Amino acid sequence: MYEDMKLRQSPTSRGFTLIELLVVISVIAVLTTLLMANFVGIRQRGRDGQRKSHLYSIQSALELYRADNGAYPLALVCGSSLTNATATYMQKVPCDPLSGDAYTYTSTDGTTYSMIACIENQNDSSADGEVANLASGCAPLASFTLTNP
């Protein structure tokens, strides 16, 4: 008899109500929105870290180049190698991970240089100031600059 009562359920307890389904869907939508916003920020910070790593690698190659040649190169081309007649300092000069463009490199006389990467995270602690961002051409993005040591 007890088993018969367990099998018989009232018609209202067979499923979820429309309100319950809407509440669950709303909660899932809010959580998805929050997670996606955080995921986008993580990807931006990852690309910014890659840009900074590229600039530090280029800086190391430039210092080796200057030690052998007495001056920095006047131009760097994204995707090409940094070489002289006897040595290769960098097999392939890295490009921006998102756009594929070259980083801004300037050396007017071969004694100094400046490299600028536009970074996506405006709140990065190593980003240049707002005035420098406008001068670097990175506005509205932030910029990260390395110069010769």
JSON list of C-alpha atoms in Angstrom, two decimals:
[
{"chain": "A", "resi": 1, "resn": "MET", "atom": "CA", "xyz": [0.00, 0.00, 0.00]},
{"chain": "A", "resi": 2, "resn": "TYR", "atom": "CA", "xyz": [2.84, 2.36, 0.83]},
{"chain": "A", "resi": 3, "resn": "GLU", "atom": "CA", "xyz": [4.42, 1.57, -2.53]},
{"chain": "A", "resi": 4, "resn": "ASP", "atom": "CA", "xyz": [1.21, 2.50, -4.34]},
{"chain": "A", "resi": 5, "resn": "MET", "atom": "CA", "xyz": [1.24, 5.89, -2.64]},
{"chain": "A", "resi": 6, "resn": "LYS", "atom": "CA", "xyz": [4.82, 6.51, -3.73]},
{"chain": "A", "resi": 7, "resn": "LEU", "atom": "CA", "xyz": [3.97, 5.84, -7.35]},
{"chain": "A", "resi": 8, "resn": "ARG", "atom": "CA", "xyz": [0.98, 8.12, -7.35]},
{"chain": "A", "resi": 9, "resn": "GLN", "atom": "CA", "xyz": [1.92, 11.74, -7.39]},
{"chain": "A", "resi": 10, "resn": "SER", "atom": "CA", "xyz": [-0.24, 14.75, -7.78]},
{"chain": "A", "resi": 11, "resn": "PRO", "atom": "CA", "xyz": [-0.32, 16.36, -11.24]},
{"chain": "A", "resi": 12, "resn": "THR", "atom": "CA", "xyz": [1.35, 19.53, -9.94]},
{"chain": "A", "resi": 13, "resn": "SER", "atom": "CA", "xyz": [4.54, 17.81, -8.73]},
{"chain": "A", "resi": 14, "resn": "ARG", "atom": "CA", "xyz": [5.58, 16.22, -12.05]},
{"chain": "A", "resi": 15, "resn": "GLY", "atom": "CA", "xyz": [7.92, 18.98, -13.29]},
{"chain": "A", "resi": 16, "resn": "PHE", "atom": "CA", "xyz": [9.24, 22.47, -12.85]},
{"chain": "A", "resi": 17, "resn": "THR", "atom": "CA", "xyz": [7.08, 25.52, -13.07]},
{"chain": "A", "resi": 18, "resn": "LEU", "atom": "CA", "xyz": [7.70, 28.22, -15.63]},
{"chain": "A", "resi": 19, "resn": "ILE", "atom": "CA", "xyz": [8.84, 30.61, -12.90]},
{"chain": "A", "resi": 20, "resn": "GLU", "atom": "CA", "xyz": [11.42, 28.12, -11.60]},
{"chain": "A", "resi": 21, "resn": "LEU", "atom": "CA", "xyz": [12.81, 27.59, -15.10]},
{"chain": "A", "resi": 22, "resn": "LEU", "atom": "CA", "xyz": [13.04, 31.34, -15.73]},
{"chain": "A", "resi": 23, "resn": "VAL", "atom": "CA", "xyz": [14.87, 31.89, -12.46]},
{"chain": "A", "resi": 24, "resn": "VAL", "atom": "CA", "xyz": [17.41, 29.15, -13.23]},
{"chain": "A", "resi": 25, "resn": "ILE", "atom": "CA", "xyz": [17.97, 30.45, -16.78]},
{"chain": "A", "resi": 26, "resn": "SER", "atom": "CA", "xyz": [18.44, 33.99, -15.44]},
{"chain": "A", "resi": 27, "resn": "VAL", "atom": "CA", "xyz": [21.02, 32.86, -12.88]},
{"chain": "A", "resi": 28, "resn": "ILE", "atom": "CA", "xyz": [22.92, 30.92, -15.55]},
{"chain": "A", "resi": 29, "resn": "ALA", "atom": "CA", "xyz": [22.88, 33.95, -17.87]},
{"chain": "A", "resi": 30, "resn": "VAL", "atom": "CA", "xyz": [24.24, 36.27, -15.16]},
{"chain": "A", "resi": 31, "resn": "LEU", "atom": "CA", "xyz": [27.03, 33.82, -14.24]},
{"chain": "A", "resi": 32, "resn": "THR", "atom": "CA", "xyz": [27.95, 33.36, -17.91]},
{"chain": "A", "resi": 33, "resn": "THR", "atom": "CA", "xyz": [28.16, 37.12, -18.42]},
{"chain": "A", "resi": 34, "resn": "LEU", "atom": "CA", "xyz": [30.42, 37.56, -15.41]},
{"chain": "A", "resi": 35, "resn": "LEU", "atom": "CA", "xyz": [32.71, 34.71, -16.43]},
{"chain": "A", "resi": 36, "resn": "MET", "atom": "CA", "xyz": [33.00, 35.89, -20.04]},
{"chain": "A", "resi": 37, "resn": "ALA", "atom": "CA", "xyz": [33.95, 39.42, -18.95]},
{"chain": "A", "resi": 38, "resn": "ASN", "atom": "CA", "xyz": [36.67, 37.97, -16.73]},
{"chain": "A", "resi": 39, "resn": "PHE", "atom": "CA", "xyz": [37.86, 35.64, -19.50]},
{"chain": "A", "resi": 40, "resn": "VAL", "atom": "CA", "xyz": [38.29, 38.55, -21.93]},
{"chain": "A", "resi": 41, "resn": "GLY", "atom": "CA", "xyz": [40.40, 40.41, -19.34]},
{"chain": "A", "resi": 42, "resn": "ILE", "atom": "CA", "xyz": [42.61, 37.38, -18.81]},
{"chain": "A", "resi": 43, "resn": "ARG", "atom": "CA", "xyz": [43.24, 37.07, -22.55]},
{"chain": "A", "resi": 44, "resn": "GLN", "atom": "CA", "xyz": [44.15, 40.77, -22.79]},
{"chain": "A", "resi": 45, "resn": "ARG", "atom": "CA", "xyz": [46.61, 40.49, -19.91]},
{"chain": "A", "resi": 46, "resn": "GLY", "atom": "CA", "xyz": [48.12, 37.40, -21.51]},
{"chain": "A", "resi": 47, "resn": "ARG", "atom": "CA", "xyz": [48.69, 39.23, -24.81]},
{"chain": "A", "resi": 48, "resn": "ASP", "atom": "CA", "xyz": [50.17, 42.19, -22.91]},
{"chain": "A", "resi": 49, "resn": "GLY", "atom": "CA", "xyz": [52.59, 39.86, -21.15]},
{"chain": "A", "resi": 50, "resn": "GLN", "atom": "CA", "xyz": [53.58, 38.42, -24.50]},
{"chain": "A", "resi": 51, "resn": "ARG", "atom": "CA", "xyz": [54.18, 41.92, -25.90]},
{"chain": "A", "resi": 52, "resn": "LYS", "atom": "CA", "xyz": [56.44, 42.84, -22.97]},
{"chain": "A", "resi": 53, "resn": "SER", "atom": "CA", "xyz": [58.33, 39.57, -23.34]},
{"chain": "A", "resi": 54, "resn": "HIS", "atom": "CA", "xyz": [58.84, 40.34, -27.03]},
{"chain": "A", "resi": 55, "resn": "LEU", "atom": "CA", "xyz": [60.27, 43.78, -26.25]},
{"chain": "A", "resi": 56, "resn": "TYR", "atom": "CA", "xyz": [62.66, 42.37, -23.64]},
{"chain": "A", "resi": 57, "resn": "SER", "atom": "CA", "xyz": [63.84, 39.72, -26.14]},
{"chain": "A", "resi": 58, "resn": "ILE", "atom": "CA", "xyz": [64.38, 42.36, -28.81]},
{"chain": "A", "resi": 59, "resn": "GLN", "atom": "CA", "xyz": [66.24, 44.49, -26.27]},
{"chain": "A", "resi": 60, "resn": "SER", "atom": "CA", "xyz": [68.62, 41.62, -25.49]},
{"chain": "A", "resi": 61, "resn": "ALA", "atom": "CA", "xyz": [69.30, 41.06, -29.18]},
{"chain": "A", "resi": 62, "resn": "LEU", "atom": "CA", "xyz": [69.86, 44.79, -29.71]},
{"chain": "A", "resi": 63, "resn": "GLU", "atom": "CA", "xyz": [72.40, 44.94, -26.91]},
{"chain": "A", "resi": 64, "resn": "LEU", "atom": "CA", "xyz": [74.34, 42.03, -28.44]},
{"chain": "A", "resi": 65, "resn": "TYR", "atom": "CA", "xyz": [74.14, 43.74, -31.82]},
{"chain": "A", "resi": 66, "resn": "ARG", "atom": "CA", "xyz": [75.52, 46.99, -30.38]},
{"chain": "A", "resi": 67, "resn": "ALA", "atom": "CA", "xyz": [78.31, 45.18, -28.57]},
{"chain": "A", "resi": 68, "resn": "ASP", "atom": "CA", "xyz": [79.50, 43.67, -31.87]},
{"chain": "A", "resi": 69, "resn": "ASN", "atom": "CA", "xyz": [78.80, 46.58, -34.22]},
{"chain": "A", "resi": 70, "resn": "GLY", "atom": "CA", "xyz": [79.23, 49.66, -32.04]},
{"chain": "A", "resi": 71, "resn": "ALA", "atom": "CA", "xyz": [75.74, 51.01, -32.78]},
{"chain": "A", "resi": 72, "resn": "TYR", "atom": "CA", "xyz": [72.10, 49.98, -32.75]},
{"chain": "A", "resi": 73, "resn": "PRO", "atom": "CA", "xyz": [70.38, 49.23, -36.06]},
{"chain": "A", "resi": 74, "resn": "LEU", "atom": "CA", "xyz": [68.43, 52.14, -37.50]},
{"chain": "A", "resi": 75, "resn": "ALA", "atom": "CA", "xyz": [65.38, 50.01, -38.34]},
{"chain": "A", "resi": 76, "resn": "LEU", "atom": "CA", "xyz": [63.77, 46.71, -37.37]},
{"chain": "A", "resi": 77, "resn": "VAL", "atom": "CA", "xyz": [61.33, 44.85, -39.59]},
{"chain": "A", "resi": 78, "resn": "CYS", "atom": "CA", "xyz": [58.69, 42.63, -38.05]},
{"chain": "A", "resi": 79, "resn": "GLY", "atom": "CA", "xyz": [59.17, 39.02, -39.14]},
{"chain": "A", "resi": 80, "resn": "SER", "atom": "CA", "xyz": [62.70, 39.49, -40.49]},
{"chain": "A", "resi": 81, "resn": "SER", "atom": "CA", "xyz": [65.94, 38.49, -38.79]},
{"chain": "A", "resi": 82, "resn": "LEU", "atom": "CA", "xyz": [68.38, 40.73, -36.95]},
{"chain": "A", "resi": 83, "resn": "THR", "atom": "CA", "xyz": [71.81, 39.87, -38.37]},
{"chain": "A", "resi": 84, "resn": "ASN", "atom": "CA", "xyz": [75.10, 41.28, -39.52]},
{"chain": "A", "resi": 85, "resn": "ALA", "atom": "CA", "xyz": [77.69, 39.71, -41.83]},
{"chain": "A", "resi": 86, "resn": "THR", "atom": "CA", "xyz": [78.98, 37.28, -39.19]},
{"chain": "A", "resi": 87, "resn": "ALA", "atom": "CA", "xyz": [76.22, 36.68, -36.60]},
{"chain": "A", "resi": 88, "resn": "THR", "atom": "CA", "xyz": [72.48, 36.22, -36.18]},
{"chain": "A", "resi": 89, "resn": "TYR", "atom": "CA", "xyz": [71.14, 38.02, -33.12]},
{"chain": "A", "resi": 90, "resn": "MET", "atom": "CA", "xyz": [67.47, 37.15, -33.58]},
{"chain": "A", "resi": 91, "resn": "GLN", "atom": "CA", "xyz": [66.08, 34.63, -36.06]},
{"chain": "A", "resi": 92, "resn": "LYS", "atom": "CA", "xyz": [62.75, 36.43, -36.37]},
{"chain": "A", "resi": 93, "resn": "VAL", "atom": "CA", "xyz": [61.83, 39.82, -34.91]},
{"chain": "A", "resi": 94, "resn": "PRO", "atom": "CA", "xyz": [58.46, 39.22, -33.19]},
{"chain": "A", "resi": 95, "resn": "CYS", "atom": "CA", "xyz": [55.25, 40.99, -34.17]},
{"chain": "A", "resi": 96, "resn": "ASP", "atom": "CA", "xyz": [52.24, 42.05, -32.10]},
{"chain": "A", "resi": 97, "resn": "PRO", "atom": "CA", "xyz": [50.30, 38.89, -31.08]},
{"chain": "A", "resi": 98, "resn": "LEU", "atom": "CA", "xyz": [46.88, 40.35, -31.90]},
{"chain": "A", "resi": 99, "resn": "SER", "atom": "CA", "xyz": [47.33, 42.56, -34.94]},
{"chain": "A", "resi": 100, "resn": "GLY", "atom": "CA", "xyz": [50.54, 41.13, -36.39]},
{"chain": "A", "resi": 101, "resn": "ASP", "atom": "CA", "xyz": [51.91, 44.67, -36.77]},
{"chain": "A", "resi": 102, "resn": "ALA", "atom": "CA", "xyz": [55.46, 45.64, -35.92]},
{"chain": "A", "resi": 103, "resn": "TYR", "atom": "CA", "xyz": [56.30, 47.27, -32.61]},
{"chain": "A", "resi": 104, "resn": "THR", "atom": "CA", "xyz": [57.33, 50.90, -32.91]},
{"chain": "A", "resi": 105, "resn": "TYR", "atom": "CA", "xyz": [61.13, 51.08, -33.01]},
{"chain": "A", "resi": 106, "resn": "THR", "atom": "CA", "xyz": [63.05, 54.33, -33.41]},
{"chain": "A", "resi": 107, "resn": "SER", "atom": "CA", "xyz": [66.78, 54.94, -33.49]},
{"chain": "A", "resi": 108, "resn": "THR", "atom": "CA", "xyz": [67.85, 58.18, -35.12]},
{"chain": "A", "resi": 109, "resn": "ASP", "atom": "CA", "xyz": [71.62, 58.01, -34.76]},
{"chain": "A", "resi": 110, "resn": "GLY", "atom": "CA", "xyz": [72.37, 54.42, -33.65]},
{"chain": "A", "resi": 111, "resn": "THR", "atom": "CA", "xyz": [73.40, 55.49, -30.13]},
{"chain": "A", "resi": 112, "resn": "THR", "atom": "CA", "xyz": [69.95, 55.27, -28.54]},
{"chain": "A", "resi": 113, "resn": "TYR", "atom": "CA", "xyz": [66.66, 53.56, -29.32]},
{"chain": "A", "resi": 114, "resn": "SER", "atom": "CA", "xyz": [63.08, 53.38, -28.15]},
{"chain": "A", "resi": 115, "resn": "MET", "atom": "CA", "xyz": [60.56, 50.55, -28.59]},
{"chain": "A", "resi": 116, "resn": "ILE", "atom": "CA", "xyz": [56.86, 50.98, -27.95]},
{"chain": "A", "resi": 117, "resn": "ALA", "atom": "CA", "xyz": [54.12, 48.36, -27.71]},
{"chain": "A", "resi": 118, "resn": "CYS", "atom": "CA", "xyz": [50.45, 49.25, -27.41]},
{"chain": "A", "resi": 119, "resn": "ILE", "atom": "CA", "xyz": [48.95, 47.23, -24.55]},
{"chain": "A", "resi": 120, "resn": "GLU", "atom": "CA", "xyz": [45.28, 46.52, -23.98]},
{"chain": "A", "resi": 121, "resn": "ASN", "atom": "CA", "xyz": [45.11, 46.69, -20.18]},
{"chain": "A", "resi": 122, "resn": "GLN", "atom": "CA", "xyz": [44.71, 50.37, -19.26]},
{"chain": "A", "resi": 123, "resn": "ASN", "atom": "CA", "xyz": [45.40, 49.60, -15.58]},
{"chain": "A", "resi": 124, "resn": "ASP", "atom": "CA", "xyz": [48.74, 47.85, -16.13]},
{"chain": "A", "resi": 125, "resn": "SER", "atom": "CA", "xyz": [51.23, 49.01, -13.50]},
{"chain": "A", "resi": 126, "resn": "SER", "atom": "CA", "xyz": [54.08, 49.14, -16.02]},
{"chain": "A", "resi": 127, "resn": "ALA", "atom": "CA", "xyz": [52.14, 51.16, -18.61]},
{"chain": "A", "resi": 128, "resn": "ASP", "atom": "CA", "xyz": [53.37, 54.59, -19.61]},
{"chain": "A", "resi": 129, "resn": "GLY", "atom": "CA", "xyz": [51.49, 57.69, -18.48]},
{"chain": "A", "resi": 130, "resn": "GLU", "atom": "CA", "xyz": [48.49, 59.10, -20.33]},
{"chain": "A", "resi": 131, "resn": "VAL", "atom": "CA", "xyz": [50.53, 61.83, -22.06]},
{"chain": "A", "resi": 132, "resn": "ALA", "atom": "CA", "xyz": [53.02, 59.23, -23.31]},
{"chain": "A", "resi": 133, "resn": "ASN", "atom": "CA", "xyz": [50.13, 57.13, -24.67]},
{"chain": "A", "resi": 134, "resn": "LEU", "atom": "CA", "xyz": [48.97, 60.02, -26.85]},
{"chain": "A", "resi": 135, "resn": "ALA", "atom": "CA", "xyz": [52.50, 60.67, -28.12]},
{"chain": "A", "resi": 136, "resn": "SER", "atom": "CA", "xyz": [53.10, 56.97, -28.88]},
{"chain": "A", "resi": 137, "resn": "GLY", "atom": "CA", "xyz": [50.06, 56.68, -31.10]},
{"chain": "A", "resi": 138, "resn": "CYS", "atom": "CA", "xyz": [48.51, 54.03, -28.86]},
{"chain": "A", "resi": 139, "resn": "ALA", "atom": "CA", "xyz": [45.53, 56.09, -27.69]},
{"chain": "A", "resi": 140, "resn": "PRO", "atom": "CA", "xyz": [43.03, 54.98, -26.49]},
{"chain": "A", "resi": 141, "resn": "LEU", "atom": "CA", "xyz": [45.17, 51.96, -25.54]},
{"chain": "A", "resi": 142, "resn": "ALA", "atom": "CA", "xyz": [48.00, 52.16, -23.05]},
{"chain": "A", "resi": 143, "resn": "SER", "atom": "CA", "xyz": [51.63, 51.91, -24.13]},
{"chain": "A", "resi": 144, "resn": "PHE", "atom": "CA", "xyz": [54.73, 50.19, -22.79]},
{"chain": "A", "resi": 145, "resn": "THR", "atom": "CA", "xyz": [58.10, 51.67, -23.72]},
{"chain": "A", "resi": 146, "resn": "LEU", "atom": "CA", "xyz": [61.63, 50.28, -23.48]},
{"chain": "A", "resi": 147, "resn": "THR", "atom": "CA", "xyz": [64.74, 52.34, -24.15]},
{"chain": "A", "resi": 148, "resn": "ASN", "atom": "CA", "xyz": [68.39, 51.45, -24.28]},
{"chain": "A", "resi": 149, "resn": "PRO", "atom": "CA", "xyz": [69.86, 50.79, -20.83]}
]
